[in-house]
Coordinates of C-alpha atoms and ligand atoms in Angstrom, one line a residue:
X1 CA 96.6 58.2 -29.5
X2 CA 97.5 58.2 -26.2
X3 CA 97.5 55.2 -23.4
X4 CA 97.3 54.7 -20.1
X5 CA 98.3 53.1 -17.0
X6 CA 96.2 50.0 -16.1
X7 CA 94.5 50.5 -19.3
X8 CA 93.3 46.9 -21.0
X9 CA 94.4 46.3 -24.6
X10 CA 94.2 43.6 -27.3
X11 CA 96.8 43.3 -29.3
X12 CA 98.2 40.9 -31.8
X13 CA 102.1 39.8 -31.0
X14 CA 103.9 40.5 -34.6
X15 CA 107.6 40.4 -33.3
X16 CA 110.3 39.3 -30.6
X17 CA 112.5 42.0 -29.0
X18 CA 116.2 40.0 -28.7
X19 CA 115.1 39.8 -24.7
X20 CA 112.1 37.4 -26.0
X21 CA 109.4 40.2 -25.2
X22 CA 106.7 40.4 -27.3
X23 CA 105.9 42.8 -29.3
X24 CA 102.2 43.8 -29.8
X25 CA 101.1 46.7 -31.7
X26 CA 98.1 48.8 -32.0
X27 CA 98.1 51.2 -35.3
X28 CA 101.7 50.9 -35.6
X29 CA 102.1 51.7 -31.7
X30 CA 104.5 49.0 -29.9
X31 CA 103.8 47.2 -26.6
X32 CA 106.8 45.5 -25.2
X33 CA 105.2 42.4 -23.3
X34 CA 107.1 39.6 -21.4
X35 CA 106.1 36.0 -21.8
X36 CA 103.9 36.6 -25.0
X37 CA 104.8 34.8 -27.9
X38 CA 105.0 35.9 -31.8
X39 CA 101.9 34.8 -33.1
X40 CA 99.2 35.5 -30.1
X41 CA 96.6 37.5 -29.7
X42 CA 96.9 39.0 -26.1
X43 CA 95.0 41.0 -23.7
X44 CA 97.5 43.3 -21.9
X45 CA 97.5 45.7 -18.9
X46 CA 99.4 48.7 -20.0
X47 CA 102.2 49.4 -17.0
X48 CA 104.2 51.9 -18.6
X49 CA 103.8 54.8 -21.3
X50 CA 106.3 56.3 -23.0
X51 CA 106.1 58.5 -26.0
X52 CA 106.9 56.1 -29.4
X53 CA 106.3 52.7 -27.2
X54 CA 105.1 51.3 -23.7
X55 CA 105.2 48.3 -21.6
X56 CA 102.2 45.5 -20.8
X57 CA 101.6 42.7 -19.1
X58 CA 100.5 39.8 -20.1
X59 CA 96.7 39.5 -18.8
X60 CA 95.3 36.7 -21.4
X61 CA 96.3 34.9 -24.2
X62 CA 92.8 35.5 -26.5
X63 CA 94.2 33.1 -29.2
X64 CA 97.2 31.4 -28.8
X65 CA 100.0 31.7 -31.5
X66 CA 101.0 28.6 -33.4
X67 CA 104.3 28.3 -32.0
X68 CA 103.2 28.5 -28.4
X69 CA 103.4 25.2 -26.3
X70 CA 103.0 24.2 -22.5
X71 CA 106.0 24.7 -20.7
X72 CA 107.2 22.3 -18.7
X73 CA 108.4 24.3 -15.9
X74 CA 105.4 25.9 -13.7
X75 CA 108.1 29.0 -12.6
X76 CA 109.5 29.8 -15.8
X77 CA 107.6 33.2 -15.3
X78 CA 108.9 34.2 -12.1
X79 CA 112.3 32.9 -12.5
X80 CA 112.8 34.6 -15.8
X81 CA 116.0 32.2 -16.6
X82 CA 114.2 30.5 -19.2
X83 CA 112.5 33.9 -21.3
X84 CA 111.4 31.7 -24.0
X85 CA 109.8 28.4 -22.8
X86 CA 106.4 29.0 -23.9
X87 CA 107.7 28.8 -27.2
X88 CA 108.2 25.3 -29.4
X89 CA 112.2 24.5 -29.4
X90 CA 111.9 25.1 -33.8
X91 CA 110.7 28.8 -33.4
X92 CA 113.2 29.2 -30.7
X93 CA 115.8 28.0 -33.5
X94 CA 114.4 30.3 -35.6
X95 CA 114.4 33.7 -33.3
X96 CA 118.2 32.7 -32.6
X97 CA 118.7 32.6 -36.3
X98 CA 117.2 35.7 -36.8
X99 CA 118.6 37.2 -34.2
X100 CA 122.2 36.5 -35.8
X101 CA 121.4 37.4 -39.2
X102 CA 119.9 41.1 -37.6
X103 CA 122.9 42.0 -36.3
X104 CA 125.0 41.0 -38.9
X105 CA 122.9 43.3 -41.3
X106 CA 122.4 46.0 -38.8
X107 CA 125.5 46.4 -37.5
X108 CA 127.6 44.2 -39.5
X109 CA 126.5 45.8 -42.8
X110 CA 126.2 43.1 -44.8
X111 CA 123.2 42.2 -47.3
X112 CA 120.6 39.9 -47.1
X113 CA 122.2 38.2 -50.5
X114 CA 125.9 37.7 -48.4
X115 CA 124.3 36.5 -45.6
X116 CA 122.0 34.0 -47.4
X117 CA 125.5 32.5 -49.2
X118 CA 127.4 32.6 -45.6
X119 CA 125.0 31.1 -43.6
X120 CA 124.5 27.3 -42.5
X121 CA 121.5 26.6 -40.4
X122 CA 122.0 26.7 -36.6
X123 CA 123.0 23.8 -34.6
X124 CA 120.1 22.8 -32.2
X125 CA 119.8 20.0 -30.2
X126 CA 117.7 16.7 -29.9
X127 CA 116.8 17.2 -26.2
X128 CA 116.9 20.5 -25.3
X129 CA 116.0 20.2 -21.4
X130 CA 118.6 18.6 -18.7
X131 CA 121.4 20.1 -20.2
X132 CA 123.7 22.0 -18.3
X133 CA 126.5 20.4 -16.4
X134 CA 126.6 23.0 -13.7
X135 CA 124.0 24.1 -11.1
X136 CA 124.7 27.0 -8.1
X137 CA 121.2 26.9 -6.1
X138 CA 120.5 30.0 -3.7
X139 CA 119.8 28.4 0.0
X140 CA 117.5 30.3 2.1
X141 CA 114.7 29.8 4.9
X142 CA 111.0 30.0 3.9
X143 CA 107.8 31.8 6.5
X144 CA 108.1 29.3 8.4
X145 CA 111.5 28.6 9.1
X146 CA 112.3 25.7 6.6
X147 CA 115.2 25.3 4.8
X148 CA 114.9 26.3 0.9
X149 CA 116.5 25.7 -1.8
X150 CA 115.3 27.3 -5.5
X151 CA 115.8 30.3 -7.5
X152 CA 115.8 34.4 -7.2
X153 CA 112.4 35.3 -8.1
X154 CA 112.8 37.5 -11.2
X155 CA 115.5 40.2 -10.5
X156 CA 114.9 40.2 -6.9
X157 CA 117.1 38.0 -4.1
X158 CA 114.0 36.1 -2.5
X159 CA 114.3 32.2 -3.2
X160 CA 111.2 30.4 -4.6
X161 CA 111.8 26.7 -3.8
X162 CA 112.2 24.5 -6.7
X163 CA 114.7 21.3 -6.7
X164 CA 114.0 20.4 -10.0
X165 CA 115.4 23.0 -12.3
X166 CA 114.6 21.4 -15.8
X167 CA 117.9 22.9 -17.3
X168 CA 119.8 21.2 -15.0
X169 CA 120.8 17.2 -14.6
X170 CA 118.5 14.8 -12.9
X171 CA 120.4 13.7 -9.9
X172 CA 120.2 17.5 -9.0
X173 CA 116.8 17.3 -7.2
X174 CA 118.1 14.2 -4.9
X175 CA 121.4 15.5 -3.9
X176 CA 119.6 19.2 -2.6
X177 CA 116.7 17.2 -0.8
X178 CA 119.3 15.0 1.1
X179 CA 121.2 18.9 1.6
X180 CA 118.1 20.0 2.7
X181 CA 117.2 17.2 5.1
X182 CA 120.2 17.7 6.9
X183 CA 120.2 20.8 7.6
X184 CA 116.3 20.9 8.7
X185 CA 117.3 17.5 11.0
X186 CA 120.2 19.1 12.7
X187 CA 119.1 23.1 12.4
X188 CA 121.8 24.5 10.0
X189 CA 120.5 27.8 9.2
X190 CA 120.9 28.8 5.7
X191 CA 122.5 32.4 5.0
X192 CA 120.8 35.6 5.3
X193 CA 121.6 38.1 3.3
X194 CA 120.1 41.2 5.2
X195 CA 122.0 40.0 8.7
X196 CA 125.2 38.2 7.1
X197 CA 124.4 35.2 9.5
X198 CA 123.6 32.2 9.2
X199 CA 125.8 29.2 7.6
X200 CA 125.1 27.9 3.8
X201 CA 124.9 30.3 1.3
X202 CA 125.0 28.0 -2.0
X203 CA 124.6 24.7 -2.7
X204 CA 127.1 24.2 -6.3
X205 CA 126.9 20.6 -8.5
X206 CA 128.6 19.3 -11.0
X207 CA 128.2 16.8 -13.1
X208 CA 130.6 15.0 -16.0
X209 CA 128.5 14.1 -18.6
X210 CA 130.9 11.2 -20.0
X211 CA 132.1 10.0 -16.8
X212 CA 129.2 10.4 -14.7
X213 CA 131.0 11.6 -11.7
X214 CA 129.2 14.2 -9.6
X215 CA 130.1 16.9 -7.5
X216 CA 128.7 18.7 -5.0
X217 CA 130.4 22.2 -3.3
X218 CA 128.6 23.8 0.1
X219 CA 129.2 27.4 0.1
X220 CA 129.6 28.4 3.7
X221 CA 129.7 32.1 5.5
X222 CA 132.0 30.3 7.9
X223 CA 134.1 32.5 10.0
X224 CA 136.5 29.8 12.6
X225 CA 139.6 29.3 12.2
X226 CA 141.5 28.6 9.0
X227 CA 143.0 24.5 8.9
X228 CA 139.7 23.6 10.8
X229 CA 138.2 19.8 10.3
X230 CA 134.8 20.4 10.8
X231 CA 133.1 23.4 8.9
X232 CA 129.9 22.0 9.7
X233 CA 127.6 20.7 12.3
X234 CA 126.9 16.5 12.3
X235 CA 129.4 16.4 9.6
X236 CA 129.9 13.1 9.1
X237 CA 126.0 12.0 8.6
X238 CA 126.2 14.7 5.7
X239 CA 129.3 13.3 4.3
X240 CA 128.2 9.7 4.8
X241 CA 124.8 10.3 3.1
X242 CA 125.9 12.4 0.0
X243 CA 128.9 9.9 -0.5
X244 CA 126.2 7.1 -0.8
X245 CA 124.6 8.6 -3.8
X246 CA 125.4 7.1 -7.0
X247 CA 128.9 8.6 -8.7
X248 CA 129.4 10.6 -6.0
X249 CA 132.8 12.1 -6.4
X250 CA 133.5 14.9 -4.9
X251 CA 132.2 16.9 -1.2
X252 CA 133.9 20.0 -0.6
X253 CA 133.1 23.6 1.0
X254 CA 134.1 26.8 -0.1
X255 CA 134.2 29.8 2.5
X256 CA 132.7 33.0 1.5
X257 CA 132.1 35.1 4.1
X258 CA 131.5 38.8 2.0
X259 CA 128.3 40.5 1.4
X260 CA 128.3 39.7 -2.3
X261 CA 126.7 38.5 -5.2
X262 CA 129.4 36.6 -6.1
X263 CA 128.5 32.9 -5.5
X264 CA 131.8 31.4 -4.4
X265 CA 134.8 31.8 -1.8
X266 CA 138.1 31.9 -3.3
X267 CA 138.7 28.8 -0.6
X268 CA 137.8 25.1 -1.3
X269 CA 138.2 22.3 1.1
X270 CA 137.7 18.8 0.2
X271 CA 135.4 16.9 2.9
X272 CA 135.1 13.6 1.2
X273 CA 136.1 12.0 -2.4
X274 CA 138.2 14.0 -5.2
X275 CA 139.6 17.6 -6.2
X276 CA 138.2 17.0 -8.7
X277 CA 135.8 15.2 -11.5
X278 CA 137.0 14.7 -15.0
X279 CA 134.8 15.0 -18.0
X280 CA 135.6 14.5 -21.6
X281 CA 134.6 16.7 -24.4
X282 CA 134.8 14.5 -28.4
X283 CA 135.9 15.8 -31.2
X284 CA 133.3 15.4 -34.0
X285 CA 133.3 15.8 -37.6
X286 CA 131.8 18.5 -38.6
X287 CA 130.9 17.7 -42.1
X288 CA 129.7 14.4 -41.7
X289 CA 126.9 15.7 -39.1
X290 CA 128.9 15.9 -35.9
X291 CA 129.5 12.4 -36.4
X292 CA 132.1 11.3 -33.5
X293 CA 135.6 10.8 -35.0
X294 CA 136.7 8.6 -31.7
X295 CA 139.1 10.9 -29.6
X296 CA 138.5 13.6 -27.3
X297 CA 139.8 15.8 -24.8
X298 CA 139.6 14.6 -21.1
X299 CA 139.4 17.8 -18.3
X300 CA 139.8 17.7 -14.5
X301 CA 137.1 19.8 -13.1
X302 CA 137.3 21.6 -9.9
X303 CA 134.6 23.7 -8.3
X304 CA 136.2 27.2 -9.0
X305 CA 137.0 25.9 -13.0
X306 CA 135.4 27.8 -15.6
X307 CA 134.0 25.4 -17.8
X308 CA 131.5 25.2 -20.9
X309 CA 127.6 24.5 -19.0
X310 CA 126.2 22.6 -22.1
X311 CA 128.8 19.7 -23.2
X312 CA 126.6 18.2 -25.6
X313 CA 126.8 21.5 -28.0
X314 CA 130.1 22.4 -26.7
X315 CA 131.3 19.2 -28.8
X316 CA 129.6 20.2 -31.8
X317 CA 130.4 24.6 -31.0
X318 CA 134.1 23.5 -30.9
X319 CA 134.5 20.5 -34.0
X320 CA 133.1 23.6 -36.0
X321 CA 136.2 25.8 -34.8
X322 CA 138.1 22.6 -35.9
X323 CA 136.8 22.6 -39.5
X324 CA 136.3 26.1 -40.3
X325 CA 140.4 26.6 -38.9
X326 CA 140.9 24.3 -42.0
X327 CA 144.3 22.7 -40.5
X328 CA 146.9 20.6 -42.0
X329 CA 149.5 20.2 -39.4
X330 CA 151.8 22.7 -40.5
X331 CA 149.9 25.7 -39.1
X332 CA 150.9 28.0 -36.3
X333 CA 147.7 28.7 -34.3
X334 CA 146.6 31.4 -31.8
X335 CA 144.0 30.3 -29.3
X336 CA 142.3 34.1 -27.9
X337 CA 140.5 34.6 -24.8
X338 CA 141.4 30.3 -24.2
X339 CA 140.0 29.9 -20.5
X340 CA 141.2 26.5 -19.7
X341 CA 142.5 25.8 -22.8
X342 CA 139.0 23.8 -24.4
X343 CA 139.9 24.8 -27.7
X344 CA 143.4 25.1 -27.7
X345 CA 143.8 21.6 -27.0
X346 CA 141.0 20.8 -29.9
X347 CA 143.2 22.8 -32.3
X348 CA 146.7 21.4 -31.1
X349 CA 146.1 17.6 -32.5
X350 CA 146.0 19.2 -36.0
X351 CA 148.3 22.3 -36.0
X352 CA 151.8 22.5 -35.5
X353 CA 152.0 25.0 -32.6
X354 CA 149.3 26.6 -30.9
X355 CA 149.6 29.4 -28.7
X356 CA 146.6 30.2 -26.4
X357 CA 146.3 33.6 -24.3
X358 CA 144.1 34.5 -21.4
X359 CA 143.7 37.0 -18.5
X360 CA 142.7 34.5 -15.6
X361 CA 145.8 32.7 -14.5
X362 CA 143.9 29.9 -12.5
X363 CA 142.5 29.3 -15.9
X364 CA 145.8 29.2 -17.5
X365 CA 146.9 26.6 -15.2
X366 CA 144.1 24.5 -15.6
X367 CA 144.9 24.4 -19.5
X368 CA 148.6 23.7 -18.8
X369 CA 147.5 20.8 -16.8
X370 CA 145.2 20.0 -19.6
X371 CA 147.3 19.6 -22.0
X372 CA 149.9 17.4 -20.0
X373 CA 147.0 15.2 -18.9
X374 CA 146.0 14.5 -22.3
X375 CA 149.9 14.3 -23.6
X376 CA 150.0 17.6 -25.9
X377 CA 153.3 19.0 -26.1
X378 CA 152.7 21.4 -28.9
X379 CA 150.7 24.2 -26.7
X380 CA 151.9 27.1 -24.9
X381 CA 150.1 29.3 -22.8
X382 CA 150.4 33.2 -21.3
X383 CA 148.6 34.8 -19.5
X384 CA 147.5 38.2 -19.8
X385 CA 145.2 40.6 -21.8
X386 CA 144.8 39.3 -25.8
X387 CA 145.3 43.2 -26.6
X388 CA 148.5 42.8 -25.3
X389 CA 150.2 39.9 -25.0
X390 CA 149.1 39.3 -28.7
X391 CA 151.2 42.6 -30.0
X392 CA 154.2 41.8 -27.8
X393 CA 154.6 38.0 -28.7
X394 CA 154.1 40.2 -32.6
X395 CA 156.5 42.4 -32.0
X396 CA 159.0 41.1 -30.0
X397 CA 159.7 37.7 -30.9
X398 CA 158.2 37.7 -34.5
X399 CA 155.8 35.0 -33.8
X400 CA 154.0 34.3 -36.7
X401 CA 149.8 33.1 -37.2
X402 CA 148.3 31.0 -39.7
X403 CA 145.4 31.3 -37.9
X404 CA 143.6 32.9 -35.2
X405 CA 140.9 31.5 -33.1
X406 CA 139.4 33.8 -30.6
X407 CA 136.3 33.3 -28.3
X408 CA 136.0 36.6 -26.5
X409 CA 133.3 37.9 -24.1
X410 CA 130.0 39.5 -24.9
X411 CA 131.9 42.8 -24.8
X412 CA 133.8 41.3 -27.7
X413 CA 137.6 42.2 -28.8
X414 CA 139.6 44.9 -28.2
X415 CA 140.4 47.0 -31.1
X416 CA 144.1 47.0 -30.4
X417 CA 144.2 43.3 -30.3
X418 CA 142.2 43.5 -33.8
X419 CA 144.5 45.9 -35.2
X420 CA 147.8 43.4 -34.5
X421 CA 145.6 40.2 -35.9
X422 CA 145.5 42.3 -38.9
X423 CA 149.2 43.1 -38.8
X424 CA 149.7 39.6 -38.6
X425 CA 147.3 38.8 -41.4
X426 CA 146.7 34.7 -40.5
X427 CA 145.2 32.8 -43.6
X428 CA 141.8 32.1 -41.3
X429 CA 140.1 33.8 -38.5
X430 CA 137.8 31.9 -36.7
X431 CA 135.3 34.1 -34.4
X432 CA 133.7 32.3 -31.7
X433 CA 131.0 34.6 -30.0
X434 CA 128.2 34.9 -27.6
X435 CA 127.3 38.5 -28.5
X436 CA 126.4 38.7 -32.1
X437 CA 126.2 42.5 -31.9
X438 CA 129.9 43.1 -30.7
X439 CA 130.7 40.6 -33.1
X440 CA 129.0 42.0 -36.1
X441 CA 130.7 45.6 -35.2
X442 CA 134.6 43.4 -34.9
X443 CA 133.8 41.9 -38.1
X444 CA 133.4 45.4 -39.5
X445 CA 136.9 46.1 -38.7
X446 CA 138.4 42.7 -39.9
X447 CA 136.7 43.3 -43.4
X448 CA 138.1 46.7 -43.6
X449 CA 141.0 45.4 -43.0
X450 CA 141.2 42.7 -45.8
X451 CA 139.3 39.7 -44.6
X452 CA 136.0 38.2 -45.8
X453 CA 133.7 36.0 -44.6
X454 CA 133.2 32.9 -46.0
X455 CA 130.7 31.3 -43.4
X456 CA 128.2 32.3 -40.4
X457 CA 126.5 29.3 -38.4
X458 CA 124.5 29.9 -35.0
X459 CA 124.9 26.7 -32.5
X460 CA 122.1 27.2 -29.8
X461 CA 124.4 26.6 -26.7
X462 CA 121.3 27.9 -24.0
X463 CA 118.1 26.4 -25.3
X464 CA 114.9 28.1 -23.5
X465 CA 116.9 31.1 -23.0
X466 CA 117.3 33.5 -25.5
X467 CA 121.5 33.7 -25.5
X468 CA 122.8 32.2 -29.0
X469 CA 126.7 31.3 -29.8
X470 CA 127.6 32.3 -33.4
X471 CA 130.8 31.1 -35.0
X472 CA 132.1 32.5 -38.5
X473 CA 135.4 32.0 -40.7
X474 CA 136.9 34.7 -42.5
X475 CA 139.8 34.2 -44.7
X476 CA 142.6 36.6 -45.6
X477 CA 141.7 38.4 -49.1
X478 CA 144.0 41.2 -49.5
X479 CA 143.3 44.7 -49.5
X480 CA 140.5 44.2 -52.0
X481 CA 136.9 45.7 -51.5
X482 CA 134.4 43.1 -49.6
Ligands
SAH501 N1 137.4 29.5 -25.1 C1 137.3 29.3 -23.7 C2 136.6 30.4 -22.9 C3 136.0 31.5 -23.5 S1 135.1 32.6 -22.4 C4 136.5 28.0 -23.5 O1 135.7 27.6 -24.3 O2 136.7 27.4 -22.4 C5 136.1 34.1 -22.6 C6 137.4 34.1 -21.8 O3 138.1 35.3 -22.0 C7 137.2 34.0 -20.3 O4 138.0 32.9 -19.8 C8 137.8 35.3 -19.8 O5 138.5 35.1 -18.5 C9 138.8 35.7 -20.9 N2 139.1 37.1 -21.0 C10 138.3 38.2 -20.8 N3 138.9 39.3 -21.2 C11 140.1 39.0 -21.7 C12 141.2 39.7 -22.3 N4 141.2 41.0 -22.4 N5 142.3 39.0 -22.7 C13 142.3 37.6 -22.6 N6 141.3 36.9 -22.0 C14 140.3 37.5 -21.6

C-alpha cells in the first residue's frame, strides 16, 4: 500500500530504533517517529516515503504507552540532547540493555544462551538528572537584542534560551544569569556566527563533584593583543560578582577567534582564582555493590582537560575495570586509549606496572601529573597511536602484558593494534566501550583469536540520552573453538 506526504496515520509504537525513534507499523509497514515511545498508540503525519519504510511526526499520543512519563524538561523536543525523556528511567535501562545485547548477537555473533550466562544487569543510577560535571552553553542575542544563553535548537545553530539544563549541576543557572546580567548592564555583544563579530562565544562550567569547587571559562572571539589584562569590558564587576558565588574557584577566558564548531580556543587565561579545580573519583568495590572501599584518585581539572562528564557512574564504570582486570600486584598492565590517565591510575594501586598509551599529548601530561599528585610511581605513559606504540613497545623492547585495558572511541580499535594484543596474549582483556557495535565486531576478532568472554555489563553513563557504556572481560583460552 502506498502512503503519502501529510497523510494522517494511527499507528501503534512496537519498537525503539537505537536513535530512540519509534517505531510504528501498519501491516508490517514501519514509521520511524521521534519522540514516540514503545508502547503508544500515535497519530502521525507522514513526512517522508520511501519504499520498505517512511518517516512521521508525532501529531497525538491516542493512548499513551505504559512506560511514558512527563518530562521534566519543557525543550527536550527541540533540543534533541535528551532523545529519550519521555520515557520512565527503568525502560530507559532496559532499551540500553537491549541495545547491548543486539549488537553483540548481530554483529558479535553470539547466542542468546552465551549472552544470558555473560551478562550482569546494567548499572543505572539513583538520580538520574543533575549529573554531568561539565556544561558549554552557546551565547547569543535574542529578536530583541538581549543576551541569551541556551541550547542549538535541534541540528540547527539558533539558541533557544534555557539556564536550567536538567543534565547539568544546579549552580549552573545562577552563574549564566549573573554572565548574562553583565553583559546586558554593560552591552557585551554575544558572538555572531554569520558576521564573526561580536565578543562571547561560550560560556564553559565546571564543577567537582567531591570538592565542590566550580569553574567557570568565557569563550571570547577576542582579537587585541596577546599578554593583554583586560579581555573584557567592566572587568572587574564581572570578576568580583562571579568570585562571590559559593566555591567559586576558577575565572578564566579562552580566545577563539575561528569560524568553527569547535567550542574552545587553544588559549586560557586565568582572570581570577585557580588553573585549576580538583575533583576526586573513589574506588569502589564492585562486588559488594559499589560499596566505597575508602581511597580514590584526586585530578586537577583545567578548562581544556578531557575528563569523564558523569562522575557518579564513572566511579562505578571504572571499579568494574578494577574487578574484571582480576589483579594481584604482580601483573604488568596496559592502559589503551588512557586520556588523562583515569584508569591507569585506578589499575596502578593493584598491578605491578602499568603502561598507559594515548594520541593527545596534553592528555598525557595531565596523567603524568596525575599520577605524581597522587604519589604513583609504577605508571608510565607515551604518547602516540595504540596501533603503534603498542607493537613497537612488543617488539622492540619485549614488553610483556598480563592484561590489557583499553577504552577506545566509538570508532573502536584498530585492527593492527588487535592483532599485536593477540601476539601478546595478556591473561585478561578488559573492553571498555561507548559503541557497542564496533565493539561487538573487535570482539569477533579477539575470539578468533583465542579469547572468550567471560562477562558483558552495560553501566548507563548518559541517562535520558540514548548513548550506553558497555564493559566486558575476556580471558585468554588458547586456540580452542569459542
Ligand atoms: N580512558 C580515558 C579516555 C577514553 S576516551 C578516560 O576515561 O579518561 C578515548 C581516548 O582515546 C581519547 O582520550 C582519545 O584522545 C584517545 N585516542 C583516540 N584515538 C587513539 C589512538 N589511535 N591511539 C591512542 N589513543 C587514541
Amino acid at each position: 500500500m502506498g502512503y503519502e506526504k501529510n497523510q494522517i496515520i494511527t499507528a501503534k509504537i512496537v519498537d525503539m530504533t537505537s536513535e530512540g525513534e519509534g517505531i510504528g507499523k501498519v501491516e508490517g509497514y514501519p514509521f520511524f517517529i521521534k519522540d514516540a515511545v514503545i508502547g503508544d498508540i500515535v497519530q502521525l503525519r507522514v513526512t517522508k516515503v520511501k519504499k520498505n519504510y517512511a518517516y512521521g511526526r508525532l501529531e497525538k499520543v491516542v493512548t499513551p504507552s505504559p512506560f511514558r512519563v512527563d518530562p521534566y524538561c519543557p525543550f527536550h523536543k527541540q533540543c534533541g540532547g535528551c532523545q529519550i525523556q519521555a520515557m520512565s528511567y527503568e525502560r530507559q535501562l532496559q532499551f540500553k540493555e537491549s541495545k547491548v545485547r543486539n549488537n553483540l548477537i548481530r554483529i558479535g555473533g553470539f547466542t542468546p544462551e552465551k549472552l544470558d550466562q555473560m551478562m550482569e544487569p546494567i548499572v543505572g543510577m539513583e538520580e538520574p538528572f543533575h549529573y554531568r560535571n561539565k556544561a558549554q552553553y552557546p551565547v547569543g542575542t535574542d529578536r530583541e537584542g538581549n543576551p541569551v544563553v541556551g541550547f542549538y535548537a535541534g541540528r540547527t545553530h539558533s539558541i533557544i534560551a534555557n539556564t536550567n539544563c536538567i543534565l547539568g549541576a544546579a549552580e549552573n543557572q545562577e552563574i549564566l544569569e549573573s554572565i548574562l546580567a553583565y553583559m546586558k548592564e554593560n552591552h557585551v555583544p554575544a558572538y555572531d556566527e554569520a558576521t564573526g563579530k561580536g565578543l562571547i562565544r561560550h560560556i564553559l562550567i565546571r564543577k567537582g563533584f567531591q570538592s565542590g569547587e566550580l569553574m567557570v571559562c568565557l569563550v571570547l572571539n577576542w582579537k587585541g593583543k596577546s599578554g593583554a589584562k583586560e579581555y573584557l569590558p567592566e572587568q572587574k564587576k564581572l570578576i568580583s560578582e562571579l568570585a562571590a558565588l559559593k566555591n567559586m574557584t576558577s575565572v578564566s577566558i579562552s580566545i577563539n577567534t575561528e569560524n568553527t564548531n569547535v567550542i574552545m580556543g587553544k588559549e586560557v587565561h586565568t582572570l581570577w582564582g585557580k588553573d585549576t579545580i580538583e575533583d576526586t573519583i573513589d574506588i569502589r568495590d564492585a562486588e559488594k555493590d559499589f560499596a566505597p572501599l575508602g581511597r580514590g584518585v584526586t585530578f586537577a581539572i583545567s578548562p581544556l582537560s578531557f575528563y569523564q562528564v558523569n562522575p557518579a557512574q564513572t566511579e562505578k564504570l571504572y571499579s568494574l575495570a578494577l574487578s574484571y582486570a582480576g589483579l594481584t600486584g604482580r601483573e604488568k598492565v596496559w592502559d589503551l586509549y588512557c586520556g588523562i590517565g583515569t584508569i591507569s591510575l585506578f589499575l596502578a594501586r593493584d598491578a605491578k606496572q602499568v603502561y598507559g598509551v594515548e594520541i593527545v599529548p596534553q592528555a598525557i601530561e595531565d596523567a603524568r601529573r596525575n599520577a605524581w599528585r597522587n604519589g604513583i610511581e609504577n605508571v608510565e605513559f607515551f604518547v602516540g597511536k595504540a596501533e603503534e606504540v603498542l607493537p613497537e613497545k612488543y617488539e622492540k623492547e619485549e614488553i610483556a602484558a598480563d592484561v590489557i585495558v583499553v577504552d577506545p572511541p566509538r570508532k573502536g580499535c584498530d585492527q593492527a593494534c588487535l592483532e599485536t594484543m593477540l601476539k601478546m596474549a595478556p591473561e585478561r582483556i578488559v573492553y571498555v566501550s561507548c559503541d557497542s557495535a564496533t565493539l561487538a565486531r573487535d570482539l569477533r576478532v579477539l575470539c578468533d583469536g583465542g579469547y572468550k568472554v567471560k562477562k558483558v555489563r552495560a553501566v548507563d553513563m548518559f541517562p535520558q540520552t540514548v548513548h550506553v557504556e558497555v564493559i566486558i572481560m575476556m580471558q585468554y583460552c588458547g586456540k580452542e573453538k569459542n
